Short mmCIF file of C-alpha atoms in Angstrom, two decimals:
data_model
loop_
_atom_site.label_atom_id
_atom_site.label_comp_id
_atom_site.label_asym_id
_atom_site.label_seq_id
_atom_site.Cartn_x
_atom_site.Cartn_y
_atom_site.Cartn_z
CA UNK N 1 -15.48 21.96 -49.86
CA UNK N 2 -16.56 18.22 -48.75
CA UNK N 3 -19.96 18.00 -47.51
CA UNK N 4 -20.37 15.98 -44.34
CA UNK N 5 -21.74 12.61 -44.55
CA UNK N 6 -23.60 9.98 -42.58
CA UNK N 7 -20.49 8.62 -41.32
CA UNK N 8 -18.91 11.88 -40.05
CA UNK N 9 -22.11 12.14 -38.40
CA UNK N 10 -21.97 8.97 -36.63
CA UNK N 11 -18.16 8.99 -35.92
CA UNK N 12 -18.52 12.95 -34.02
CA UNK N 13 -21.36 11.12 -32.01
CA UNK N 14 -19.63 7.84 -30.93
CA UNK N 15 -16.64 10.66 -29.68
CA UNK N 16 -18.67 12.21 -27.97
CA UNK N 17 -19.88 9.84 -25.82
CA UNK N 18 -16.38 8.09 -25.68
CA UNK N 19 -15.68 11.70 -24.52
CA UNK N 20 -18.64 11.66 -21.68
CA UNK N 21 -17.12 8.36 -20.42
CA UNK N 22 -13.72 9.11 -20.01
CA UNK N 23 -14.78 12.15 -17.86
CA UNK N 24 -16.72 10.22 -15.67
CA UNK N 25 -13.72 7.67 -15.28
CA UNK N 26 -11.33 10.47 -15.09
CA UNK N 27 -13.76 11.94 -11.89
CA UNK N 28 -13.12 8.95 -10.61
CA UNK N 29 -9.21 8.56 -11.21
CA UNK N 30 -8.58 11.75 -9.89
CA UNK N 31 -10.78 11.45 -6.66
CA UNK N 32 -7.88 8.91 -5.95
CA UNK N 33 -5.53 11.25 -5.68
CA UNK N 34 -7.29 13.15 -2.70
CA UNK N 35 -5.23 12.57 0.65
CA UNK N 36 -6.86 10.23 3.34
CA UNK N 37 -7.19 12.39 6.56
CA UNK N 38 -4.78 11.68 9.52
CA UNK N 39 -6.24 13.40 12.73
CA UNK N 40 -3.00 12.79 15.18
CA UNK N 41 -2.88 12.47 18.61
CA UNK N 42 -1.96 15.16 21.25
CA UNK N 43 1.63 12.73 21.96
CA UNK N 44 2.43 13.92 18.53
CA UNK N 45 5.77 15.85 18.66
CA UNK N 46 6.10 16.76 14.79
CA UNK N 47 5.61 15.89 11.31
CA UNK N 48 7.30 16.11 8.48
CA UNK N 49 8.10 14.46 4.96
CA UNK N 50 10.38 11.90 3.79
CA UNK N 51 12.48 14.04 1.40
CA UNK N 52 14.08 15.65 4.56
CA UNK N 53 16.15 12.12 4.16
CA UNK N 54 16.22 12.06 0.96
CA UNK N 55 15.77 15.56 -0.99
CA UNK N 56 15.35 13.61 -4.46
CA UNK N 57 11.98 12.88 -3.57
CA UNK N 58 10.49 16.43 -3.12
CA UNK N 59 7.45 17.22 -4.97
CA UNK N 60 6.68 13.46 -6.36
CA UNK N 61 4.08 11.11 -5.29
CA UNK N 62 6.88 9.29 -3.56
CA UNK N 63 7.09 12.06 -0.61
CA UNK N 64 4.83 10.22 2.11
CA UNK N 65 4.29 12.66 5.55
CA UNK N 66 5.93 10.57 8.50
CA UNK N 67 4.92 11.57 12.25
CA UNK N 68 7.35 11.72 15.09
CA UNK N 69 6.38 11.04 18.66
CA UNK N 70 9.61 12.10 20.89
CA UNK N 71 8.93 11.42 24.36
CA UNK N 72 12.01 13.52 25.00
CA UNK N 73 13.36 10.87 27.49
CA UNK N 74 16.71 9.08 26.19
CA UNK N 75 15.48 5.70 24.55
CA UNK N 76 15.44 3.40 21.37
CA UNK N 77 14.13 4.80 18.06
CA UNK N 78 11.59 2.45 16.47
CA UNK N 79 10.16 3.01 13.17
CA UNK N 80 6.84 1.81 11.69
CA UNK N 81 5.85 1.85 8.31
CA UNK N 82 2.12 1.24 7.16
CA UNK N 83 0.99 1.17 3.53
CA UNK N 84 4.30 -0.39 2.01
CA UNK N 85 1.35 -2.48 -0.43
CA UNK N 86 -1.77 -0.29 -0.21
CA UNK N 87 -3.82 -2.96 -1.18
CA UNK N 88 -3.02 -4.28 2.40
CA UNK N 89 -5.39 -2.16 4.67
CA UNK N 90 -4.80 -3.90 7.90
CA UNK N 91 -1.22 -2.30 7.94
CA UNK N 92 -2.39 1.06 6.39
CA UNK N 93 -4.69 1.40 9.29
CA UNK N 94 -2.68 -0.20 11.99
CA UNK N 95 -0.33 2.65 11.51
CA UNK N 96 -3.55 5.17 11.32
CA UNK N 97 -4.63 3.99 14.72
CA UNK N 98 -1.64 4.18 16.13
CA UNK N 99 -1.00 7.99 14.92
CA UNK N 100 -4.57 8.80 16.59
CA UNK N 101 -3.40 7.17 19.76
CA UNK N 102 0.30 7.13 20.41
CA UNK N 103 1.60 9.06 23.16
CA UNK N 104 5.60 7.80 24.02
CA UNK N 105 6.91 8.26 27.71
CA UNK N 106 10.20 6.92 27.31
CA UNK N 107 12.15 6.86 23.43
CA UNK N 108 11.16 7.90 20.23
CA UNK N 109 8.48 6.36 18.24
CA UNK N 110 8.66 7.35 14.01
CA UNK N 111 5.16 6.32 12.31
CA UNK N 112 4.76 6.51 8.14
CA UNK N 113 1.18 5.14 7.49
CA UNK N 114 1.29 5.17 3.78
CA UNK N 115 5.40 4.39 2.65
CA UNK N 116 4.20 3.69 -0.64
CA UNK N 117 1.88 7.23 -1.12
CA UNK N 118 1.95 6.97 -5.01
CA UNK N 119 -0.20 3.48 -4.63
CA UNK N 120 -2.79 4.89 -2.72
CA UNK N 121 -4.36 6.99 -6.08
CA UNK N 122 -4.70 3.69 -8.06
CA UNK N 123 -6.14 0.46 -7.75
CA UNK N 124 -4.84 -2.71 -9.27
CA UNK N 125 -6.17 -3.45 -12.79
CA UNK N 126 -8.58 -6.56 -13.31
CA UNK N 127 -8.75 -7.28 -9.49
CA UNK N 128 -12.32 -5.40 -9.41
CA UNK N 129 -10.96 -3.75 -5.79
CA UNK N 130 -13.17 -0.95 -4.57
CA UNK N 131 -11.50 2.33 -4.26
CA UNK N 132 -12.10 2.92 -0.75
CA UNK N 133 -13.67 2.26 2.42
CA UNK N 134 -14.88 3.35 5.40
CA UNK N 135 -15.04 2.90 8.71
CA UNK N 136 -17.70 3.97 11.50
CA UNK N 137 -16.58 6.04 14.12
CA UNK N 138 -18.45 7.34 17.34
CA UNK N 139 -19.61 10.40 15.37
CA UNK N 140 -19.51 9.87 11.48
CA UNK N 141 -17.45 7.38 9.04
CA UNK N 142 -14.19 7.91 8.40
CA UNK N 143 -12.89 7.01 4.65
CA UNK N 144 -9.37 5.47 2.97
CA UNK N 145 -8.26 4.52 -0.06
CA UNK N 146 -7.92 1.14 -1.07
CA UNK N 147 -4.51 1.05 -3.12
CA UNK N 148 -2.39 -1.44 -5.26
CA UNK N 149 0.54 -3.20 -4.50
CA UNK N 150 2.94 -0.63 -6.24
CA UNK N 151 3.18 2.42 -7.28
CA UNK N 152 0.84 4.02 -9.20
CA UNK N 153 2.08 3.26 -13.09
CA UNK N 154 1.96 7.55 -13.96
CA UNK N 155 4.69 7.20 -11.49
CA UNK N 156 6.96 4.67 -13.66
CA UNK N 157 6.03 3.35 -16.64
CA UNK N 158 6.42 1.56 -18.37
CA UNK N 159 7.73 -1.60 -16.79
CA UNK N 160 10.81 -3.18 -17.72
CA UNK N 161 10.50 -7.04 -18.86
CA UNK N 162 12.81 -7.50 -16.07
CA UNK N 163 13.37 -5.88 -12.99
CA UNK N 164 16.95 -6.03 -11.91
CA UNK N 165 17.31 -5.36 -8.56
CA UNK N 166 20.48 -3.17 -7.29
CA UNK N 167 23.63 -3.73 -6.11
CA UNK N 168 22.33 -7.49 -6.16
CA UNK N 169 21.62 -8.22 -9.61
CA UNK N 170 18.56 -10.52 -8.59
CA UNK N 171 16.21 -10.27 -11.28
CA UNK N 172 12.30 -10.51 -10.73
CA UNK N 173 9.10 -9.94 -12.86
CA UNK N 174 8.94 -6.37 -14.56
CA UNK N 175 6.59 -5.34 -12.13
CA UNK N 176 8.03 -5.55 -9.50
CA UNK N 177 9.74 -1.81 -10.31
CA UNK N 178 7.01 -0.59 -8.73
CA UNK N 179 6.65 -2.54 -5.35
CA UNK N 180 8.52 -0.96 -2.38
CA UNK N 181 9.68 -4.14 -0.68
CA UNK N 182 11.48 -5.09 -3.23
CA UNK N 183 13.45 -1.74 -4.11
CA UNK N 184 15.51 -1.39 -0.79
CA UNK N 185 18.48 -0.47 -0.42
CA UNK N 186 17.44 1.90 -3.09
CA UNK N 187 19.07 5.18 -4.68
CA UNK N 188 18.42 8.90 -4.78
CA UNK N 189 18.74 8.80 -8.90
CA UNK N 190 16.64 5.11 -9.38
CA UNK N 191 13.01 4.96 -9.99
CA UNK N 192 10.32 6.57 -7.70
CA UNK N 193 10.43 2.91 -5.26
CA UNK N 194 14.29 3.28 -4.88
CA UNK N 195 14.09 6.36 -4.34
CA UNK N 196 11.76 6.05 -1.14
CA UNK N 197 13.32 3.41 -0.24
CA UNK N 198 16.39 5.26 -0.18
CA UNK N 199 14.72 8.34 1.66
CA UNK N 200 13.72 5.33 4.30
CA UNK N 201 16.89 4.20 4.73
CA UNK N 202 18.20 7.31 5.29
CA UNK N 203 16.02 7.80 7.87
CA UNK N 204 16.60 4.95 9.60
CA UNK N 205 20.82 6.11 9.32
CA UNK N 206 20.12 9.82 10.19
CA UNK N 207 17.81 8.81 12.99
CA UNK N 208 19.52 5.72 14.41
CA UNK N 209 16.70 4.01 14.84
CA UNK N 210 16.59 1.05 16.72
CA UNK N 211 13.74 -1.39 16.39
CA UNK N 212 11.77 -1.05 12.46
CA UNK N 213 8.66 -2.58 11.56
CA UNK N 214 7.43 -3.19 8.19
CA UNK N 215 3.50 -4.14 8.15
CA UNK N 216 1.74 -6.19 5.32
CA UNK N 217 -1.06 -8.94 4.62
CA UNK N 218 -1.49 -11.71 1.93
CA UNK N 219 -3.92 -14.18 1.38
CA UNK N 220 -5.24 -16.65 3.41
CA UNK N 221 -2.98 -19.55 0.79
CA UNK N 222 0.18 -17.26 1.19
CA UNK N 223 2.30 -19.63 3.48
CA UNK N 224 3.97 -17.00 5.52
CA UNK N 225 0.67 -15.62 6.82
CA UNK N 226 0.64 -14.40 10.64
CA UNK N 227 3.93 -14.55 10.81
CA UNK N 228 6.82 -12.46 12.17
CA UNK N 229 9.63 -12.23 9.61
CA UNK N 230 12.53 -11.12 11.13
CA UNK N 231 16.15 -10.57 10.37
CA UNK N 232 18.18 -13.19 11.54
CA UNK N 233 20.03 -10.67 14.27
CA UNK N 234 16.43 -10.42 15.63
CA UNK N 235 15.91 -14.07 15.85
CA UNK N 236 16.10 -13.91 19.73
CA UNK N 237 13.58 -10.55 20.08
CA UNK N 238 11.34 -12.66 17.97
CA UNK N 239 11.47 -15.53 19.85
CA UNK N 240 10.89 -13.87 23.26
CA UNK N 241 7.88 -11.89 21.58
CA UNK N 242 6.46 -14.60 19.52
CA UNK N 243 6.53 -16.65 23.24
CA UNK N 244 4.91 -13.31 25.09
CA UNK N 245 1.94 -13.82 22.38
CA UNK N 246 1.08 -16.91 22.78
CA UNK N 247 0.48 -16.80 26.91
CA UNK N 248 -1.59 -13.94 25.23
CA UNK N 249 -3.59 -16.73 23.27
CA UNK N 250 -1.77 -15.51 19.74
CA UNK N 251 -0.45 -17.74 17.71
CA UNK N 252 2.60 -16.17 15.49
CA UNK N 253 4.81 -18.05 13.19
CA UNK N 254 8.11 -17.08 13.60
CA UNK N 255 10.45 -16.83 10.14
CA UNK N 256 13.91 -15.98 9.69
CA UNK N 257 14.59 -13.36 6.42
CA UNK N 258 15.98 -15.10 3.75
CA UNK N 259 19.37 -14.51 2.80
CA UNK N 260 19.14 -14.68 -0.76
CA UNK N 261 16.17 -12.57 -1.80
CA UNK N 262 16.77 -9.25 -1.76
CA UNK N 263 15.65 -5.89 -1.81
CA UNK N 264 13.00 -6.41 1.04
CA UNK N 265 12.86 -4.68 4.32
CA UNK N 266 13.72 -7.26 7.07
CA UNK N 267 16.83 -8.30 4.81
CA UNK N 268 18.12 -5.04 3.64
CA UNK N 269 17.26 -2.22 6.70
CA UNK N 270 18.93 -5.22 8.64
CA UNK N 271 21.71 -5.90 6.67
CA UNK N 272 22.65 -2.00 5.80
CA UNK N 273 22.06 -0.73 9.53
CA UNK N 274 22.00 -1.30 13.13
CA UNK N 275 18.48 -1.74 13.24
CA UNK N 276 16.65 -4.88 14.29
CA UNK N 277 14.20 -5.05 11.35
CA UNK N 278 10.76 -7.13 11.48
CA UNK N 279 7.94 -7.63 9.02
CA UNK N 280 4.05 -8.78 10.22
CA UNK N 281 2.01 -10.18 7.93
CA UNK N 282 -2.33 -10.69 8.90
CA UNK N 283 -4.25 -13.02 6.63
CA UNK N 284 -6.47 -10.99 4.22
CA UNK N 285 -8.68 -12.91 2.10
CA UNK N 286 -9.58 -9.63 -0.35
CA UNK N 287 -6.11 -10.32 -1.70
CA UNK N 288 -6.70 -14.35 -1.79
CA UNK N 289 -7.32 -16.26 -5.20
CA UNK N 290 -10.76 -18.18 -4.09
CA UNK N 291 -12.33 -14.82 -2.93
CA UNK N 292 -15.94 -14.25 -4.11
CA UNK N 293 -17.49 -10.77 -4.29
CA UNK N 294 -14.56 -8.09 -3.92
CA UNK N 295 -16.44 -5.50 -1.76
CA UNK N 296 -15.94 -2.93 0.85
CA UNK N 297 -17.51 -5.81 2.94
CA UNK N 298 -14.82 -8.07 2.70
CA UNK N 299 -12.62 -5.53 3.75
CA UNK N 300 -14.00 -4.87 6.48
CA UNK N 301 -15.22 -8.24 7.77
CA UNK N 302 -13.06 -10.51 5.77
CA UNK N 303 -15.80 -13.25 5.46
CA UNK N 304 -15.78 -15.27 2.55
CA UNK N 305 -17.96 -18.37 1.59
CA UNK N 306 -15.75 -20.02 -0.69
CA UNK N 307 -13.33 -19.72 2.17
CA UNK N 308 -15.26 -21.05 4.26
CA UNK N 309 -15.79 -24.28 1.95
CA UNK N 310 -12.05 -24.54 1.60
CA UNK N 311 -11.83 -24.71 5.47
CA UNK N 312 -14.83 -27.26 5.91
CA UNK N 313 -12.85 -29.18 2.79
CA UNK N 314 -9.34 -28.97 4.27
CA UNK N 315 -7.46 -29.64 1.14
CA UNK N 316 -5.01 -27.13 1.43
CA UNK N 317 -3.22 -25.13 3.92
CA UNK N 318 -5.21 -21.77 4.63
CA UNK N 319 -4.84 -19.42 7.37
CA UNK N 320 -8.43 -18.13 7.38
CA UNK N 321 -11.03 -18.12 10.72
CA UNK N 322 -14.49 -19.38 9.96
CA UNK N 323 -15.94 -16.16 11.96
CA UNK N 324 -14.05 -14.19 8.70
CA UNK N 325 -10.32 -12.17 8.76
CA UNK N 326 -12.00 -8.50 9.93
CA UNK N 327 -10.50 -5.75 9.94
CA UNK N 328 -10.31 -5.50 13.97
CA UNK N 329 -8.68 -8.55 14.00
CA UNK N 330 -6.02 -8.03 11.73
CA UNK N 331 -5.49 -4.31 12.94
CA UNK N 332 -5.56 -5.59 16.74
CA UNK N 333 -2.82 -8.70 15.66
CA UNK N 334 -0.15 -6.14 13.93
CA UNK N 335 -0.59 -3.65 17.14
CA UNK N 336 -0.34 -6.61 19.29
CA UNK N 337 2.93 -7.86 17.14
CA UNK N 338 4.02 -4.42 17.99
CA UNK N 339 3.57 -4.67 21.71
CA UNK N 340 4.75 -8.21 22.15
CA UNK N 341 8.35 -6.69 20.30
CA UNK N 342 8.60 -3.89 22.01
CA UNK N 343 7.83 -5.88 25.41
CA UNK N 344 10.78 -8.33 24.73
CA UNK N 345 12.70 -5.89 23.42
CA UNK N 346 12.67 -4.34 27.10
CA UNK N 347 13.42 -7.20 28.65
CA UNK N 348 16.14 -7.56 26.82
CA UNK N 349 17.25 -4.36 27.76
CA UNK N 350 16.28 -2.83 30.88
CA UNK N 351 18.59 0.06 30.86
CA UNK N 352 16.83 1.46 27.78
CA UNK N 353 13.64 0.29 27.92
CA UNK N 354 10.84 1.75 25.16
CA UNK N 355 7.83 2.62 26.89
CA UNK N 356 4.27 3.47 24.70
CA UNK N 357 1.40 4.34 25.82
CA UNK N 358 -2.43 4.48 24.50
CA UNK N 359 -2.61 1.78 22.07
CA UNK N 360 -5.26 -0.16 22.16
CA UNK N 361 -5.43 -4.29 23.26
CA UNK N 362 -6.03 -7.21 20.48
CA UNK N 363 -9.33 -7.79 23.23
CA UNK N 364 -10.53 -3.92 22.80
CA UNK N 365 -10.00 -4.08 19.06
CA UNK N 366 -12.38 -7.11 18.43
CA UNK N 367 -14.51 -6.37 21.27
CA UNK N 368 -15.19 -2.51 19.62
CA UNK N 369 -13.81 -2.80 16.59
CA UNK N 370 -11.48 -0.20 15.07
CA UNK N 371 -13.92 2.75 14.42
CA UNK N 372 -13.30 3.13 18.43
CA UNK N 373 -9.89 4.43 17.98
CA UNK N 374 -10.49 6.52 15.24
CA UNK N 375 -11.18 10.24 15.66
CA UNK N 376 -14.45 11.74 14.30
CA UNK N 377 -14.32 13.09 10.93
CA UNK N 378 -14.48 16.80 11.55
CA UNK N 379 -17.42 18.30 10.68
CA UNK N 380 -18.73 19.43 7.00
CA UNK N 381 -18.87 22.97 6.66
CA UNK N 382 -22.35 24.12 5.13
CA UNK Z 1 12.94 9.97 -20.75
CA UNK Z 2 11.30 6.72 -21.75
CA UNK Z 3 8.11 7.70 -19.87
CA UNK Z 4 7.71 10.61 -22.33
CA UNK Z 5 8.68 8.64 -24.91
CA UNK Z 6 5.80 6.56 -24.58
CA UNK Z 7 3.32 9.24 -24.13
CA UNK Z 8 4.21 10.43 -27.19
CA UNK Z 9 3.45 6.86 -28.98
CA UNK Z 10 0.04 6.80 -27.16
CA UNK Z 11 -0.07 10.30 -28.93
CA UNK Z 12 0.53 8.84 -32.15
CA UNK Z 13 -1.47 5.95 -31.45
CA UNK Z 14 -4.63 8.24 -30.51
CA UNK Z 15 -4.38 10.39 -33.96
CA UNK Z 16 -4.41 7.06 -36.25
CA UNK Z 17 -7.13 5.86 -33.92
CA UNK Z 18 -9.15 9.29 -34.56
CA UNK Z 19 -8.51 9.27 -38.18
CA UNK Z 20 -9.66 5.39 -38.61
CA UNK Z 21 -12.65 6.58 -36.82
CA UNK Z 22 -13.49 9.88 -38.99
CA UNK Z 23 -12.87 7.26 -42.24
CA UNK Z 24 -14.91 4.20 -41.45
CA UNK Z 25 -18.38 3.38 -42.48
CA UNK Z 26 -19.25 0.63 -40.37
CA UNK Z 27 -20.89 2.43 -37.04
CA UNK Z 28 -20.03 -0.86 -35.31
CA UNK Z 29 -15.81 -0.09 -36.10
CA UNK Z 30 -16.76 3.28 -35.65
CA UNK Z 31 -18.01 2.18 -32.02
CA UNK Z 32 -14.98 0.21 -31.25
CA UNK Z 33 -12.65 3.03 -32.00
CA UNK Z 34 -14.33 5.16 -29.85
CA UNK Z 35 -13.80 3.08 -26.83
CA UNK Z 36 -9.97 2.54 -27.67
CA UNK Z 37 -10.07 6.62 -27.36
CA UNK Z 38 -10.76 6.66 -23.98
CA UNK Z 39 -7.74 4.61 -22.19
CA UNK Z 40 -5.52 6.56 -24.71
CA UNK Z 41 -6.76 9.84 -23.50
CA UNK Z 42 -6.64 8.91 -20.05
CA UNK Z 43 -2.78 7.99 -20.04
CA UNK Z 44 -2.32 11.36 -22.82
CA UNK Z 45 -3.57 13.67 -20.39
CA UNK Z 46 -2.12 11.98 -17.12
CA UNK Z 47 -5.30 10.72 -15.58
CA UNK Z 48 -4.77 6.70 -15.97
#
């Protein structure tokens, strides 16, 4: 029988403590996977989950819980979609405000907060992001996860070298398997991002939706940064809403969807349905390459003093507002976006007009930040 | 399929890991295998 020596000794302690650390990062990792709470509104007609559309998706992380406000009144369908890149809070909680909030007197309104659920329980390596954050309310702090910008990689992995995008045959980087807005059309027997993006484009078929907004952020360098991207059979909705925000003091750039690059919302809902398809995009320097400290901070007050020097510089083109990109603002612009749409959208067609109610103003949003039009946490049981 | 099939190499790459680390002599490489455990474990046990 061997004896054990020194270096058995040494090797069963150095597992052991690898042991102790991977169970504190696995606490961690699994936290993740706890759901953010969603307190809805009384409007709230039912909810429900996105393999209804698409069955395929039962029982993964790719089943995301969508909310349905029917006013009950004969009008338009509009879809909005939060969370398509989880490390994109603005839309995320754009989406959460408006579930708390909504109530629909005329149409139906469809919300999804978090289209890309499987993101939400991981954070994207070597960016240092935190893994949540929270936001006061009037009576305790409500918390969410702080994502990546695909799915989580338990979900798919590993990544091809190349992602080939179907029925195009466009072919982007290997990661890009797992980012949502580049999977559409989709299919019920692709990988988990096709296959939600084929349970959403069911939905917007089964549904016949009518107006569909898809709500992101990028950083401050990105060039399409408060933007409306729309499909070009939306150019004139655009144009009349882009126009209604600026007597509001909000300037919008207006962009037409590619033709060519595929696989992303405004292009393909618009190109496979009826619906009039539009993408937002806030300027969120967390995401941005000249951001300093990576905190729960910058989240929520988006104030950063190395872009602040590249403002005073002016070297290069940056969308970023020397009182910082917070999280009000960039909530208020999306559900502003929204409004403006929805407005021309109206006007457009009075016979079947689109009427919301209870959302708050840009002005409301930045004058009492969002915390104001979130519900209380309930409270903790002793 | 291919998922699993890499979980199994992780497997595979966690035992030779384990058995470098019961052989060596150096505590330093001893060290250094322990901490290429833990990412291994993590994506073994579907944590990571």
């Amino acid at each position: 029988m061997k004896t054990m020596q020194r270096h058995h000794w040494t090797a069963i302690g150095f597992l052991f403590g690898a042991l102790i650390l991977a169970g504190i990062a696995a606490r961690d990792f699994l936290r993740m996977r706890t759901p953010d709470l969603i307190i809805p509104s009384d409007g709230l007609s039912r909810t429900g989950l996105l393999s209804e559309y698409a069955p395929d998706l039962a029982g993964t992380n790719g089943d995301t819980p969508y909310y349905l406000y029917d006013s009950r009144n004969p009008g338009p369908t509009m879809l909005v979609l939060g969370g398509t890149h989880p490390n994109e809070p603005a839309g995320f909680i754009a989406t959460v405000v408006m579930v708390e909030n909504l109530r629909v007197a005329q149409g139906r309104v469809f919300v999804i907060p978090q289209a890309c659920l499987s993101g939400f329980s991981a954070t994207e390596p070597l960016e240092g992001y935190p893994e949540r954050f929270s936001v006061p309310t009037s009576s305790g702090e409500r918390i969410f996860r702080f994502g990546s910008r695909g799915a989580n990689p338990l979900d798919h992995w590993p990544d091809p070298l190349v992602y080939l995008h179907r029925p195009s045959g466009q072919q982007l980087s290997g990661n890009e398997t797992r980012n949502l807005n580049r999977s559409y059309p989709g299919r019920s027997d692709g990988s988990i991002m096709e296959r939600v993006a084929n349970g959403i484009m069911r939905l917007l078929e089964t549904e016949r939706v009518t107006l569909a907004f898809d709500l992101h952020e990028a950083a401050p360098e990105i060039p399409i940064i408060n933007a409306i991207v729309v499909h070009e059979k939306a150019r004139d909705l655009g144009g009349m809403a882009v126009l209604n925000l600026e007597f509001e003091g909000l300037q919008y750039a207006l962009e037409i969807s590619p033709q060519n690059f595929r696989g992303l919302s405004h292009r393909e809902w618009g190109d496979g349905h009826a619906v009039l398809p539009i993408l937002m995009e806030t300027s969120n320097p967390i995401q941005g390459r000249l951001r300093g400290p990576t905190d729960v901070d910058l989240i929520l007050r988006g104030v950063d003093i190395r872009y602040q020097t590249a403002l005073e510089v002016g070297r290069m083109r940056i969308s970023y507002d020397a009182e910082g990109e917070s999280l009000a603002k960039r909530v208020g612009r999306h559900l502003a976006g929204i409004s403006a749409v929805v407005s021309a959208y109206n006007e457009m067609y009075p016979d079947s007009p689109l009427m919301l109610e209870g959302l708050p103003a840009y002005t409301e949003l930045l004058s009492q930040g969002v915390g104001a039009f979130l519900k209380p946490p309930p409270p903790v049981q002793p | 399929m291919l998922y699993w099939i890499y979980v199994v190499i992780a497997g595979i790459v966690l035992a030779l890991v384990f058995r470098e680390l019961v052989r060596e002599r150096q505590w330093r490489l001893q060290l250094a295998l322990a901490i290429i455990v833990i990412p291994l474990l993590l994506r073994i046990l579907q944590v990571k």
